[in-house]
mmCIF file of C-alpha atoms in Angstrom:
data_model
loop_
_atom_site.group_PDB
_atom_site.id
_atom_site.type_symbol
_atom_site.label_atom_id
_atom_site.label_comp_id
_atom_site.label_asym_id
_atom_site.label_seq_id
_atom_site.Cartn_x
_atom_site.Cartn_y
_atom_site.Cartn_z
ATOM 1 C CA MET A 138 0.000 0.000 0.000
ATOM 2 C CA THR A 139 1.127 3.524 -0.633
ATOM 3 C CA GLY A 140 2.049 5.995 2.105
ATOM 4 C CA LYS A 141 -1.321 7.676 1.630
ATOM 5 C CA SER A 142 -4.109 7.725 4.151
ATOM 6 C CA LYS A 143 -6.581 4.864 3.936
ATOM 7 C CA ASP A 144 -9.248 7.425 2.949
ATOM 8 C CA ALA A 145 -7.207 9.146 0.209
ATOM 9 C CA LEU A 146 -8.052 8.903 -3.469
ATOM 10 C CA ARG A 147 -5.842 6.620 -5.548
ATOM 11 C CA THR A 148 -4.696 7.208 -9.113
ATOM 12 C CA ILE A 149 -4.938 4.343 -11.567
ATOM 13 C CA GLY A 150 -1.200 3.736 -11.118
ATOM 14 C CA GLU A 151 -1.563 3.436 -7.366
ATOM 15 C CA ALA A 152 -4.640 1.241 -7.744
ATOM 16 C CA VAL A 153 -2.920 -1.210 -10.086
ATOM 17 C CA ARG A 154 0.070 -1.521 -7.770
ATOM 18 C CA GLU A 155 -2.208 -2.210 -4.822
ATOM 19 C CA ILE A 156 -4.521 -4.655 -6.643
ATOM 20 C CA GLY A 157 -1.799 -6.294 -8.730
ATOM 21 C CA VAL A 158 -3.267 -6.030 -12.232
ATOM 22 C CA LYS A 159 -2.448 -3.936 -15.305
ATOM 23 C CA PRO A 160 -4.177 -0.575 -16.005
ATOM 24 C CA HIS A 161 -6.041 -1.921 -19.035
ATOM 25 C CA ILE A 162 -7.591 -4.579 -16.801
ATOM 26 C CA LEU A 163 -9.009 -1.917 -14.458
ATOM 27 C CA ARG A 164 -10.397 0.023 -17.428
ATOM 28 C CA TYR A 165 -11.970 -3.190 -18.732
ATOM 29 C CA TRP A 166 -13.487 -3.909 -15.325
ATOM 30 C CA GLU A 167 -15.014 -0.414 -15.339
ATOM 31 C CA GLU A 168 -16.816 -1.322 -18.572
ATOM 32 C CA GLN A 169 -17.994 -4.697 -17.298
ATOM 33 C CA PHE A 170 -18.935 -3.886 -13.686
ATOM 34 C CA PRO A 171 -21.566 -1.121 -13.650
ATOM 35 C CA MET A 172 -21.109 -0.617 -9.911
ATOM 36 C CA LEU A 173 -17.455 0.383 -10.403
ATOM 37 C CA GLU A 174 -17.407 4.114 -11.102
ATOM 38 C CA PRO A 175 -14.200 5.896 -10.120
ATOM 39 C CA LEU A 176 -14.148 9.676 -10.160
ATOM 40 C CA LYS A 177 -13.013 11.075 -13.486
ATOM 41 C CA ARG A 178 -11.406 14.480 -13.679
ATOM 42 C CA ALA A 179 -9.873 16.543 -16.480
ATOM 43 C CA GLY A 180 -8.393 14.431 -19.226
ATOM 44 C CA SER A 181 -10.391 11.411 -17.998
ATOM 45 C CA ARG A 182 -7.924 10.856 -15.151
ATOM 46 C CA ARG A 183 -9.336 8.248 -12.810
ATOM 47 C CA TYR A 184 -9.349 8.569 -9.047
ATOM 48 C CA TYR A 185 -10.408 5.582 -6.986
ATOM 49 C CA ARG A 186 -12.167 6.200 -3.668
ATOM 50 C CA PRO A 187 -11.724 3.794 -0.726
ATOM 51 C CA GLU A 188 -15.022 2.084 -1.616
ATOM 52 C CA ASP A 189 -13.801 1.695 -5.214
ATOM 53 C CA MET A 190 -10.617 0.061 -3.917
ATOM 54 C CA ASP A 191 -12.677 -2.329 -1.774
ATOM 55 C CA LEU A 192 -14.760 -3.225 -4.829
ATOM 56 C CA LEU A 193 -11.608 -3.739 -6.921
ATOM 57 C CA ARG A 194 -10.267 -6.130 -4.281
ATOM 58 C CA GLN A 195 -13.555 -8.047 -4.358
ATOM 59 C CA ILE A 196 -13.596 -8.200 -8.163
ATOM 60 C CA ASN A 197 -9.976 -9.349 -8.232
ATOM 61 C CA ALA A 198 -10.678 -12.076 -5.659
ATOM 62 C CA LEU A 199 -13.762 -13.301 -7.513
ATOM 63 C CA LEU A 200 -12.049 -13.405 -10.901
ATOM 64 C CA ASN A 201 -8.488 -14.379 -10.053
ATOM 65 C CA GLU A 202 -8.822 -16.415 -6.867
ATOM 66 C CA GLN A 203 -12.282 -17.944 -6.902
ATOM 67 C CA GLY A 204 -12.554 -18.600 -10.635
ATOM 68 C CA TYR A 205 -15.692 -16.603 -11.443
ATOM 69 C CA THR A 206 -16.260 -15.454 -14.998
ATOM 70 C CA VAL A 207 -16.817 -11.716 -15.444
ATOM 71 C CA LYS A 208 -20.531 -12.352 -15.992
ATOM 72 C CA GLY A 209 -20.727 -14.535 -12.883
ATOM 73 C CA ALA A 210 -18.831 -11.986 -10.769
ATOM 74 C CA VAL A 211 -21.143 -9.163 -11.897
ATOM 75 C CA LYS A 212 -24.172 -11.303 -11.045
ATOM 76 C CA HIS A 213 -22.685 -12.198 -7.654
ATOM 77 C CA LEU A 214 -21.979 -8.572 -6.758
ATOM 78 C CA GLN A 215 -25.360 -7.357 -8.019
ATOM 79 C CA SER A 216 -27.119 -9.968 -5.909
ATOM 80 C CA GLY A 217 -25.512 -8.533 -2.785
ATOM 81 C CA GLY A 218 -22.456 -10.751 -2.567
ATOM 82 C CA GLY A 219 -19.530 -8.984 -0.954
ATOM 83 C CA LYS A 220 -21.580 -6.028 0.344
ATOM 84 C CA GLY A 221 -22.093 -4.901 3.908
ATOM 85 C CA GLY A 222 -18.915 -6.380 5.315
ATOM 86 C CA GLN A 223 -19.600 -9.777 3.754
ATOM 87 C CA LYS A 224 -16.380 -11.399 2.637
ATOM 88 C CA VAL A 225 -15.918 -12.349 -0.996
ATOM 89 C CA SER A 226 -15.135 -15.888 0.057
ATOM 90 C CA ALA A 227 -18.801 -16.622 -0.569
ATOM 91 C CA PRO A 228 -19.941 -20.081 -1.629
ATOM 92 C CA ALA A 229 -18.530 -21.265 -4.920
ATOM 93 C CA PRO A 230 -20.420 -20.076 -7.985
ATOM 94 C CA ALA A 231 -22.756 -22.328 -9.922
ATOM 95 C CA GLN A 232 -20.937 -24.538 -12.418
ATOM 96 C CA SER A 233 -22.207 -22.486 -15.382
ATOM 97 C CA GLU A 234 -20.602 -19.371 -13.863
ATOM 98 C CA PHE A 235 -17.300 -21.054 -12.984
ATOM 99 C CA THR A 236 -14.256 -21.191 -15.191
ATOM 100 C CA PRO A 237 -11.346 -22.988 -13.555
ATOM 101 C CA ALA A 238 -8.019 -21.217 -13.795
ATOM 102 C CA MET A 239 -6.398 -24.393 -15.149
ATOM 103 C CA PRO A 240 -8.214 -27.392 -16.570
ATOM 104 C CA GLN A 241 -7.599 -30.693 -14.877
ATOM 105 C CA LEU A 242 -4.829 -32.524 -16.710
ATOM 106 C CA GLY A 243 -4.040 -36.184 -16.462
ATOM 107 C CA ASP A 244 -0.543 -37.321 -15.459
ATOM 108 C CA ASP A 245 0.188 -38.360 -19.047
ATOM 109 C CA LYS A 246 -0.631 -34.880 -20.381
ATOM 110 C CA ILE A 247 1.461 -33.232 -17.688
ATOM 111 C CA GLN A 248 4.407 -35.460 -18.591
ATOM 112 C CA LYS A 249 3.983 -34.646 -22.284
ATOM 113 C CA LEU A 250 4.007 -30.934 -21.462
ATOM 114 C CA ARG A 251 7.152 -31.376 -19.375
ATOM 115 C CA ASN A 252 8.818 -33.177 -22.270
ATOM 116 C CA VAL A 253 7.880 -30.367 -24.648
ATOM 117 C CA ARG A 254 9.231 -27.812 -22.164
ATOM 118 C CA GLU A 255 12.533 -29.698 -21.968
ATOM 119 C CA GLU A 256 12.798 -29.895 -25.766
ATOM 120 C CA LEU A 257 12.125 -26.164 -26.062
ATOM 121 C CA ALA A 258 14.723 -25.379 -23.401
ATOM 122 C CA LYS A 259 17.311 -27.480 -25.288
ATOM 123 C CA ALA A 260 16.436 -25.784 -28.582
ATOM 124 C CA LEU A 261 16.736 -22.331 -27.034
ATOM 125 C CA ALA A 262 20.050 -23.185 -25.414
ATOM 126 C CA ALA A 263 21.541 -24.337 -28.749
#
């Protein structure tokens, strides 16, 4: 976190450092999540309020930790999930709203991928 007060406005640069995503991701989230509306000043500079930062943390957790799709995360937040002090570690989303970060791979596929990785490493080293 920056040296700013907890209640201070954050620029997009400060927000991305705190949340851990790229600026274009935050701009995309603003398009997809109607409840995310940072202040915009001259030149469309964004300033994120403390409540915006809380919402960004929730969105990030839903998408990048819990495996929600954007559509599923929007639905979850609009239905009251994550509001009023409720943690975003809500029950897992319905299967249709869930996209696992990595598909389940069998041991044989994992070994094949390791072999390919080794071959690529050898080719790059040559």
